[in-house]
Short mmCIF file of C-alpha atoms and ligand atoms in Angstrom, two decimals:
data_model
loop_
_atom_site.label_atom_id
_atom_site.label_comp_id
_atom_site.label_asym_id
_atom_site.label_seq_id
_atom_site.Cartn_x
_atom_site.Cartn_y
_atom_site.Cartn_z
CA MET O 1 8.08 -9.83 19.84
CA SER O 2 4.98 -8.22 21.37
CA GLN O 3 1.74 -8.67 19.46
CA ARG O 4 0.51 -5.49 17.82
CA VAL O 5 -2.68 -4.65 15.98
CA ALA O 6 -1.98 -4.05 12.28
CA LEU O 7 -4.44 -2.55 9.81
CA VAL O 8 -3.67 -3.15 6.13
CA THR O 9 -5.65 -1.36 3.40
CA GLY O 10 -6.13 -3.03 0.03
CA ALA O 11 -5.62 -6.19 2.07
CA MET O 12 -7.28 -8.58 -0.34
CA GLY O 13 -5.20 -7.57 -3.37
CA GLY O 14 -1.90 -9.12 -4.45
CA LEU O 15 0.49 -7.18 -2.25
CA GLY O 16 -2.04 -6.73 0.55
CA THR O 17 -2.50 -10.48 0.93
CA ALA O 18 1.27 -11.04 1.22
CA ILE O 19 1.55 -8.17 3.73
CA CYS O 20 -1.27 -9.58 5.89
CA GLN O 21 0.33 -13.01 5.86
CA ALA O 22 3.78 -11.67 6.70
CA LEU O 23 2.49 -9.56 9.60
CA SER O 24 0.49 -12.51 10.90
CA LYS O 25 3.54 -14.79 10.72
CA ALA O 26 5.44 -12.14 12.69
CA GLY O 27 2.83 -12.53 15.46
CA HIS O 28 0.63 -9.50 14.88
CA LYS O 29 -3.17 -9.33 14.92
CA VAL O 30 -4.22 -8.39 11.39
CA ILE O 31 -7.18 -6.28 10.30
CA ALA O 32 -7.74 -6.76 6.58
CA ALA O 33 -9.37 -3.62 5.18
CA TYR O 34 -11.07 -4.12 1.82
CA HIS O 35 -13.05 -2.13 -0.73
CA PRO O 36 -16.82 -2.26 0.01
CA GLN O 37 -17.47 -3.29 -3.61
CA PHE O 38 -15.13 -6.29 -3.40
CA ASP O 39 -17.37 -9.34 -3.80
CA ASN O 40 -15.03 -12.14 -2.76
CA LYS O 41 -14.32 -11.24 0.88
CA ASP O 42 -15.63 -14.54 2.29
CA GLN O 43 -13.74 -16.57 -0.30
CA TRP O 44 -10.54 -14.64 0.48
CA LEU O 45 -10.97 -15.29 4.23
CA GLN O 46 -11.57 -18.99 3.54
CA GLU O 47 -8.43 -19.15 1.40
CA GLN O 48 -6.42 -17.52 4.19
CA GLU O 49 -7.78 -19.99 6.74
CA ALA O 50 -6.92 -22.87 4.43
CA ALA O 51 -3.39 -21.48 4.16
CA GLY O 52 -3.13 -21.39 7.98
CA PHE O 53 -4.04 -17.74 8.63
CA LYS O 54 -7.06 -17.97 10.89
CA GLY O 55 -7.40 -14.77 12.87
CA PHE O 56 -7.87 -12.10 10.20
CA ILE O 57 -10.56 -9.50 10.94
CA ALA O 58 -12.12 -8.03 7.77
CA VAL O 59 -13.48 -4.47 7.65
CA ALA O 60 -14.86 -2.63 4.62
CA GLY O 61 -14.13 0.96 3.62
CA ASP O 62 -13.39 3.09 0.58
CA VAL O 63 -10.01 4.70 1.30
CA ALA O 64 -10.87 7.58 -1.05
CA ASP O 65 -13.87 8.53 1.10
CA LEU O 66 -13.25 10.11 4.51
CA ASP O 67 -16.66 9.17 5.99
CA SER O 68 -16.31 5.58 4.87
CA VAL O 69 -12.81 5.36 6.38
CA GLN O 70 -13.94 6.86 9.70
CA LYS O 71 -16.57 4.13 10.04
CA MET O 72 -14.12 1.44 8.90
CA VAL O 73 -11.45 2.33 11.46
CA ALA O 74 -14.03 2.69 14.26
CA GLU O 75 -15.27 -0.82 13.48
CA ALA O 76 -11.71 -2.15 13.32
CA GLU O 77 -10.86 -0.66 16.72
CA GLN O 78 -14.05 -1.99 18.24
CA GLN O 79 -13.15 -5.50 17.10
CA ALA O 80 -9.39 -5.52 17.62
CA GLY O 81 -8.43 -2.56 19.81
CA PRO O 82 -6.30 0.47 18.88
CA VAL O 83 -4.30 0.27 15.67
CA ASP O 84 -0.52 0.13 16.31
CA ILE O 85 0.65 -0.56 12.76
CA LEU O 86 -0.97 1.05 9.72
CA VAL O 87 -0.07 -0.09 6.22
CA ASN O 88 -1.44 2.30 3.59
CA ASN O 89 -1.40 -0.14 0.69
CA ALA O 90 -4.64 0.30 -1.30
CA GLY O 91 -4.01 1.71 -4.75
CA ILE O 92 -5.10 1.78 -8.37
CA THR O 93 -3.74 2.63 -11.82
CA ARG O 94 -5.52 4.50 -14.63
CA ASP O 95 -2.64 4.60 -17.14
CA LYS O 96 -2.89 7.00 -20.10
CA MET O 97 -0.45 9.25 -21.88
CA PHE O 98 -0.99 12.74 -20.45
CA ALA O 99 -2.25 14.08 -23.79
CA LYS O 100 -5.14 11.61 -23.61
CA MET O 101 -5.71 11.59 -19.85
CA GLU O 102 -9.11 12.76 -18.64
CA ARG O 103 -9.65 14.61 -15.40
CA ASP O 104 -11.58 11.70 -13.85
CA GLN O 105 -8.54 9.41 -14.39
CA TRP O 106 -6.36 11.98 -12.66
CA ASP O 107 -8.79 12.42 -9.77
CA ALA O 108 -9.38 8.69 -9.23
CA VAL O 109 -5.66 7.99 -8.82
CA ILE O 110 -4.89 11.04 -6.68
CA ASN O 111 -7.87 10.33 -4.41
CA THR O 112 -7.22 6.62 -4.02
CA ASN O 113 -3.42 6.60 -3.89
CA LEU O 114 -2.66 9.89 -2.12
CA SER O 115 -5.69 11.50 -0.43
CA SER O 116 -6.34 8.07 1.12
CA LEU O 117 -3.22 8.66 3.25
CA PHE O 118 -4.91 11.70 4.77
CA ASN O 119 -8.18 9.81 5.26
CA VAL O 120 -6.78 6.69 6.91
CA THR O 121 -3.71 8.02 8.74
CA LYS O 122 -5.84 10.79 10.27
CA GLN O 123 -7.89 8.15 12.12
CA VAL O 124 -4.91 6.61 13.93
CA SER O 125 -1.80 8.81 14.06
CA ALA O 126 -2.75 11.10 16.98
CA LYS O 127 -3.81 8.12 19.08
CA MET O 128 -0.52 6.34 18.30
CA ALA O 129 1.32 9.45 19.46
CA GLU O 130 -0.71 9.56 22.69
CA ARG O 131 0.16 5.91 23.39
CA GLY O 132 3.80 6.56 22.48
CA TRP O 133 4.14 3.79 19.90
CA GLY O 134 3.19 3.40 16.28
CA ARG O 135 4.32 2.31 12.83
CA ILE O 136 2.94 3.92 9.67
CA ILE O 137 4.10 2.24 6.47
CA ASN O 138 3.08 3.75 3.14
CA ILE O 139 3.32 1.84 -0.13
CA SER O 140 4.76 4.17 -2.77
CA SER O 141 6.30 2.90 -6.05
CA VAL O 142 9.49 3.01 -8.09
CA ASN O 143 7.38 5.03 -10.53
CA GLY O 144 6.87 7.70 -7.86
CA VAL O 145 10.66 7.91 -7.56
CA LYS O 146 11.67 7.79 -11.25
CA GLY O 147 8.45 8.85 -13.06
CA GLN O 148 6.84 6.66 -15.72
CA ALA O 149 5.46 7.64 -19.12
CA GLY O 150 1.73 6.86 -19.15
CA GLN O 151 1.46 7.45 -15.40
CA THR O 152 1.53 11.18 -14.66
CA ASN O 153 -1.36 10.63 -12.24
CA TYR O 154 0.20 7.59 -10.55
CA SER O 155 3.75 8.97 -10.46
CA ALA O 156 2.48 12.23 -8.93
CA ALA O 157 0.47 10.38 -6.28
CA LYS O 158 3.29 7.98 -5.38
CA ALA O 159 5.85 10.81 -5.21
CA GLY O 160 3.33 12.57 -2.95
CA VAL O 161 3.29 9.51 -0.71
CA ILE O 162 7.04 9.94 -0.17
CA GLY O 163 6.66 13.65 0.65
CA PHE O 164 3.84 12.89 3.07
CA THR O 165 5.99 10.20 4.69
CA LYS O 166 8.99 12.49 5.22
CA ALA O 167 6.86 15.34 6.62
CA LEU O 168 4.79 13.24 9.02
CA ALA O 169 7.92 11.40 10.16
CA GLN O 170 9.29 14.73 11.40
CA GLU O 171 6.05 15.62 13.18
CA LEU O 172 5.94 12.29 15.03
CA ALA O 173 9.67 11.75 15.57
CA THR O 174 9.60 12.38 19.32
CA LYS O 175 6.38 10.43 19.89
CA GLY O 176 7.56 6.86 19.32
CA VAL O 177 5.76 6.74 15.98
CA THR O 178 7.78 6.02 12.84
CA VAL O 179 6.57 6.82 9.33
CA ASN O 180 8.26 5.13 6.38
CA ALA O 181 7.60 4.34 2.74
CA ILE O 182 8.34 1.32 0.60
CA ALA O 183 8.86 1.94 -3.11
CA PRO O 184 8.43 -1.43 -4.80
CA GLY O 185 9.47 -2.03 -8.37
CA TYR O 186 7.21 -4.17 -10.55
CA VAL O 187 5.58 -6.93 -8.49
CA ALA O 188 3.70 -9.95 -9.84
CA THR O 189 0.13 -8.91 -9.00
CA LYS O 190 -2.91 -8.21 -11.16
CA MET O 191 -1.94 -4.53 -11.35
CA VAL O 192 1.11 -5.56 -13.37
CA THR O 193 -0.19 -8.60 -15.21
CA ALA O 194 -2.86 -6.25 -16.65
CA ILE O 195 -0.15 -4.37 -18.61
CA ARG O 196 -0.13 -5.16 -22.37
CA ALA O 197 2.09 -8.21 -22.89
CA ASP O 198 4.63 -6.53 -25.21
CA ILE O 199 4.98 -3.55 -22.85
CA LEU O 200 5.36 -5.83 -19.83
CA GLU O 201 8.09 -7.79 -21.61
CA GLY O 202 9.98 -4.53 -22.16
CA ILE O 203 9.55 -3.61 -18.50
CA VAL O 204 10.88 -6.94 -17.24
CA ASN O 205 13.85 -6.64 -19.61
CA SER O 206 14.62 -3.21 -18.14
CA VAL O 207 14.95 -4.68 -14.63
CA PRO O 208 18.54 -5.77 -13.95
CA MET O 209 17.27 -8.94 -12.23
CA LYS O 210 15.05 -9.66 -15.30
CA ARG O 211 12.07 -10.64 -13.20
CA LEU O 212 9.12 -9.24 -11.26
CA ALA O 213 9.21 -9.10 -7.47
CA LYS O 214 7.31 -11.72 -5.51
CA PRO O 215 4.68 -10.10 -3.22
CA GLU O 216 6.35 -11.82 -0.24
CA GLU O 217 9.54 -9.87 -0.95
CA ILE O 218 7.56 -6.71 -0.17
CA GLY O 219 5.69 -8.26 2.78
CA PHE O 220 9.04 -9.00 4.40
CA ALA O 221 10.01 -5.31 4.20
CA VAL O 222 6.74 -4.32 5.90
CA VAL O 223 7.52 -6.68 8.78
CA PHE O 224 11.02 -5.18 9.03
CA LEU O 225 9.67 -1.62 9.26
CA ALA O 226 6.98 -2.69 11.75
CA ASP O 227 9.54 -4.28 14.07
CA GLU O 228 10.47 -2.93 17.48
CA LEU O 229 14.08 -2.62 16.27
CA SER O 230 13.07 -0.35 13.39
CA GLY O 231 12.39 2.32 16.01
CA PHE O 232 15.22 4.56 14.73
CA THR O 233 14.13 4.27 11.10
CA THR O 234 11.81 7.08 10.12
CA GLY O 235 11.17 9.23 7.04
CA ALA O 236 12.92 6.56 4.97
CA THR O 237 11.97 5.15 1.60
CA LEU O 238 12.96 1.54 1.10
CA ASN O 239 13.55 0.87 -2.62
CA ILE O 240 12.87 -2.76 -3.52
CA ASN O 241 13.07 -2.96 -7.28
CA GLY O 242 15.55 -5.58 -8.52
CA GLY O 243 18.09 -2.85 -9.27
CA LEU O 244 15.85 -0.82 -11.63
CA ASN O 245 17.78 2.22 -12.82
CA TYR O 246 16.31 5.59 -11.83
CA GLN O 247 17.59 7.56 -14.81
N1 CAA A 301 8.27 7.09 -23.18
C1 CAA A 301 7.91 8.03 -24.08
N2 CAA A 301 6.94 7.84 -24.99
C2 CAA A 301 6.33 6.66 -24.99
C3 CAA A 301 6.65 5.65 -24.07
C4 CAA A 301 7.67 5.91 -23.16
N3 CAA A 301 8.04 4.99 -22.24
N4 CAA A 301 5.85 4.59 -24.31
C5 CAA A 301 5.08 4.93 -25.35
N5 CAA A 301 5.36 6.18 -25.77
C6 CAA A 301 4.75 6.92 -26.88
C7 CAA A 301 4.59 6.00 -28.07
O1 CAA A 301 5.75 6.00 -28.85
C8 CAA A 301 3.43 6.62 -28.79
O2 CAA A 301 3.87 7.74 -29.51
P1 CAA A 301 3.20 8.16 -30.93
O3 CAA A 301 1.75 8.42 -30.63
O4 CAA A 301 3.96 9.36 -31.33
O5 CAA A 301 3.40 6.96 -31.80
C9 CAA A 301 2.54 7.17 -27.67
O6 CAA A 301 3.42 7.28 -26.52
C10 CAA A 301 1.40 6.22 -27.32
O7 CAA A 301 1.98 4.97 -26.89
P2 CAA A 301 1.11 3.64 -26.79
O8 CAA A 301 0.87 3.08 -28.17
O9 CAA A 301 1.71 2.70 -25.81
O10 CAA A 301 -0.28 4.21 -26.28
P3 CAA A 301 -1.48 3.45 -25.72
O11 CAA A 301 -2.56 4.46 -25.62
O12 CAA A 301 -1.75 2.18 -26.45
O13 CAA A 301 -1.01 2.99 -24.24
C11 CAA A 301 -0.31 3.22 -22.01
C12 CAA A 301 -0.64 3.96 -23.30
C13 CAA A 301 -1.58 2.54 -21.48
C14 CAA A 301 0.16 4.26 -21.00
C15 CAA A 301 0.77 2.15 -22.30
O14 CAA A 301 1.87 2.77 -22.93
C16 CAA A 301 1.25 1.47 -21.04
O15 CAA A 301 0.56 0.61 -20.48
N6 CAA A 301 2.46 1.81 -20.62
C17 CAA A 301 3.06 1.22 -19.39
C18 CAA A 301 2.85 2.15 -18.24
C19 CAA A 301 3.35 1.48 -16.99
O16 CAA A 301 4.53 1.16 -16.86
N7 CAA A 301 2.43 1.22 -16.05
C20 CAA A 301 2.79 0.55 -14.84
C21 CAA A 301 1.56 -0.14 -14.30
S1 CAA A 301 1.94 -1.21 -12.91
C22 CAA A 301 2.26 -0.16 -11.67
O17 CAA A 301 2.04 1.03 -11.75
C23 CAA A 301 2.86 -0.74 -10.44
C24 CAA A 301 4.05 0.00 -10.03
O18 CAA A 301 3.95 0.86 -9.15
C25 CAA A 301 5.37 -0.34 -10.60
P1 NAP A 302 -3.97 -5.00 -6.50
O1 NAP A 302 -3.80 -6.47 -6.43
O2 NAP A 302 -4.82 -4.41 -7.55
O3 NAP A 302 -4.47 -4.53 -5.04
C1 NAP A 302 -4.92 -3.24 -4.79
C2 NAP A 302 -5.93 -3.31 -3.68
O4 NAP A 302 -6.38 -2.00 -3.34
C3 NAP A 302 -7.16 -4.13 -4.11
O5 NAP A 302 -7.51 -5.01 -3.07
C4 NAP A 302 -8.22 -3.05 -4.29
O6 NAP A 302 -9.52 -3.50 -4.04
C5 NAP A 302 -7.79 -2.05 -3.23
N1 NAP A 302 -8.41 -0.77 -3.48
C6 NAP A 302 -8.40 -0.05 -4.64
N2 NAP A 302 -9.10 1.07 -4.48
C7 NAP A 302 -9.57 1.07 -3.20
C8 NAP A 302 -10.37 1.97 -2.46
N3 NAP A 302 -10.85 3.11 -2.99
N4 NAP A 302 -10.66 1.66 -1.18
C9 NAP A 302 -10.20 0.52 -0.63
N5 NAP A 302 -9.45 -0.39 -1.29
C10 NAP A 302 -9.14 -0.10 -2.57
O7 NAP A 302 -2.57 -4.28 -6.64
P2 NAP A 302 -1.23 -4.47 -5.83
O8 NAP A 302 -0.16 -4.67 -6.82
O9 NAP A 302 -1.41 -5.44 -4.73
O10 NAP A 302 -1.04 -2.99 -5.24
C11 NAP A 302 -0.97 -2.71 -3.86
C12 NAP A 302 -0.24 -1.39 -3.67
O11 NAP A 302 1.10 -1.53 -4.10
C13 NAP A 302 -0.82 -0.23 -4.49
O12 NAP A 302 -0.76 0.96 -3.73
C14 NAP A 302 0.13 -0.15 -5.66
O13 NAP A 302 0.13 1.14 -6.23
C15 NAP A 302 1.42 -0.48 -4.98
N6 NAP A 302 2.48 -0.94 -5.85
C16 NAP A 302 2.30 -2.03 -6.64
C17 NAP A 302 3.33 -2.44 -7.46
C18 NAP A 302 3.21 -3.62 -8.37
O14 NAP A 302 4.09 -3.76 -9.21
N7 NAP A 302 2.20 -4.46 -8.24
C19 NAP A 302 4.54 -1.75 -7.45
C20 NAP A 302 4.69 -0.65 -6.62
C21 NAP A 302 3.64 -0.26 -5.82
P3 NAP A 302 -10.46 -3.93 -5.28
O15 NAP A 302 -9.67 -4.85 -6.13
O16 NAP A 302 -11.65 -4.53 -4.64
O17 NAP A 302 -10.77 -2.62 -5.97
#
């Protein structure tokens, strides 16, 4: 496989780390994009090196802020060259029943989980099209597909990710650039372990496989979609959720 340059947002979180490692194992050069307020960047890089992942390039940027993202991608390209594979992975939750949800909780999730796709993809998609090759992989969620009580903000944003994916896939279909989404079910990261224990128990029981996904099980899907042979796959949403019922 030819080495490509892959930029992963939210790279130092649970899923992001697994995605960076999987892309690196597949032979790609990885740019790990992290939140400017994340304090443990050096420690994360050291842990990756200790685990055998030596070449990661770290760049800081707030995906919810267009100016910040412009600078982040410019720095990434200066260090690693043009981005061939973009993984829009950064995301947050601000769970509240809609009756109690405040506008700032709505805005934070829409800006970070959906408007970020405009901010980051905008920096790379036209250049991918000019070069005639690209892979854009957007991390949605089962809760964007089925809806989830307590997550009107998050479900709306993640459903929006799927709409964005299908629309941009059509625009880039003749340019060698594929655009796909992954809709993970509940994965064992801090986003999920933060859920109240009794609620989390109910969630796990509702999954036919009766367990959370391992982050690597999502990283593998990213590598699949980034592959040369995924060139005919576009506008798709890959559901990886242990059989979770959509009804
Ligand atoms: N459907 C309908 N109503 C529900 C409900 C459900 N699933 N769950 C709770 N309710 C009702 C309750 O019965 C209760 O009603 P009353 O006021 O009439 O008694 C009301 O909603 C409030 O429920 P809670 O006591 O749970 O309210 P809370 O304020 O303590 O907590 C919450 C609200 C934070 C949203 C909490 O319910 C919660 O954490 N729910 C889980 C949400 C969830 O699945 N988040 C996923 C996070 S991980 C992630 O997002 C990753 C991914 O992509 C999969
Ligand atoms: P996580 O461990 O909390 O990682 C999220 C990452 O996004 C963190 O590194 C976080 O950085 C970063 N981030 C948040 N806001 C950002 C911003 N404004 N700019 C730049 N980076 C930002 O959660 P995760 O489970 O790995 O989630 C990764 C993605 O998968 C999210 O999009 C999530 O919605 C999606 N997802 C997760 C699950 C699941 O069950 N875990 C299921 C389906 C989809 P800081 O920590 O420094 O803020």
